[in-house]
Amino acid sequence: MRAVPFPCPGQGSWICFHAVSPDLIGARPLPERCAVEPVCLFTHIGGICGFVSPNTRVGIIGAGNVAARHADVLSGFPDVTIAGVADTDLHKAEALASAHGSPAYGSHADLLSAGGLDAVYICVPPFAHGTPEYDALSCNMPIFVEKPLSLDLETAEKIAAEIERRQLPSAVGHHWRYLDIVDRARELLDGRPVRLALGHWLDKVPPVGWWLNAGMSGGQILEQAVHVLDLARLLVGEVSMVHAVPAGNPVDGEIDRATSAVMSSTDGAAGLLATSCLLRHKHRVGLEVCADGIALELSETRLLIDGEAAVEDGGHAKTLVDRTFIDAVRGKDADVRAPYGEALRTHRLALALARSAAERRPVMLDE
């Protein structure tokens, strides 16, 4: 049969082919620097491109603990194949790749150039974001990005704009949005605007060498407490002003070991945030909210209602955050709760708090 190409009205750069039958099969042409034969097959039914490949082939950039967690979840999906792992530390890439029967690469460029991918997970430290996302997007790859999005705002805004321009599926690892108890909290708060929010992240220093370096991690608010900020945005609303006060640093160039902040929302709610990495254990991580006649306290595992009734989470959030992204890549109607553009709003809030602490002054979010 002779195939006749024509522009696909679905995803921007897909080319569909008509070959006698009513089904249209398409292959995505990759840029020259991703010089491989097209491998992703799509079908065109009723004017919509949908995934028909039996397996979604995922490449993972980064081979640390978070990447390993995603790899474990993804490998449990029958319709996903881990097609490669890349890390600047080739030994780490090889260790993770071998656990999932996939090849290892010493750079993300080599992983992308090898081709055969349908989506990319980017699980790198804060200072390494930017180039991996740009390169994956230039190959027209849907991307899942682990938080934080970057050390700055400009990099994340450029990535968000490119995702929007290409109309690609995206997701960010704000898995708290998928907690059963968060759904329950939203039900309880329906019709009850939150008036006070208290966020905490009182913890220890993670065992990675770059974490205390302010120029590499961006600080505890950006690297850890961003989960609490994202939950606050979801339950309380958008923040209009922040004023953060840091504790004195014992060593120049290190992150603030403790920070307190006040925040106000566009809807009139007041908020407080306390962070610390001075401890030897995870002491308290979560968000408390007060609305008319109700107080809720949420952690990653439990919802406490009015200080008495406790609801335990089902523990599926870290699976759901991956499942919904894969479904989106496969063209399904997926409930992706933190696409990149939405996560950018939380990133902007975290950076405003970091800026306020650094400059010792209030910061308006619209500055």
Tab-separated table of C-alpha atoms in Angstrom, residues 182-190:
chain	number	residue	atom	x	y	z
A	182	VAL	CA	-6.292	15.716	50.328
A	183	ASP	CA	-9.439	14.827	48.396
A	184	ARG	CA	-11.216	14.353	51.728
A	185	ALA	CA	-9.906	17.686	53.036
A	186	ARG	CA	-11.205	19.475	49.955
A	187	GLU	CA	-14.634	17.929	50.524
A	188	LEU	CA	-14.661	19.077	54.153
A	189	LEU	CA	-13.611	22.606	53.160
A	190	ASP	CA	-16.193	22.948	50.413
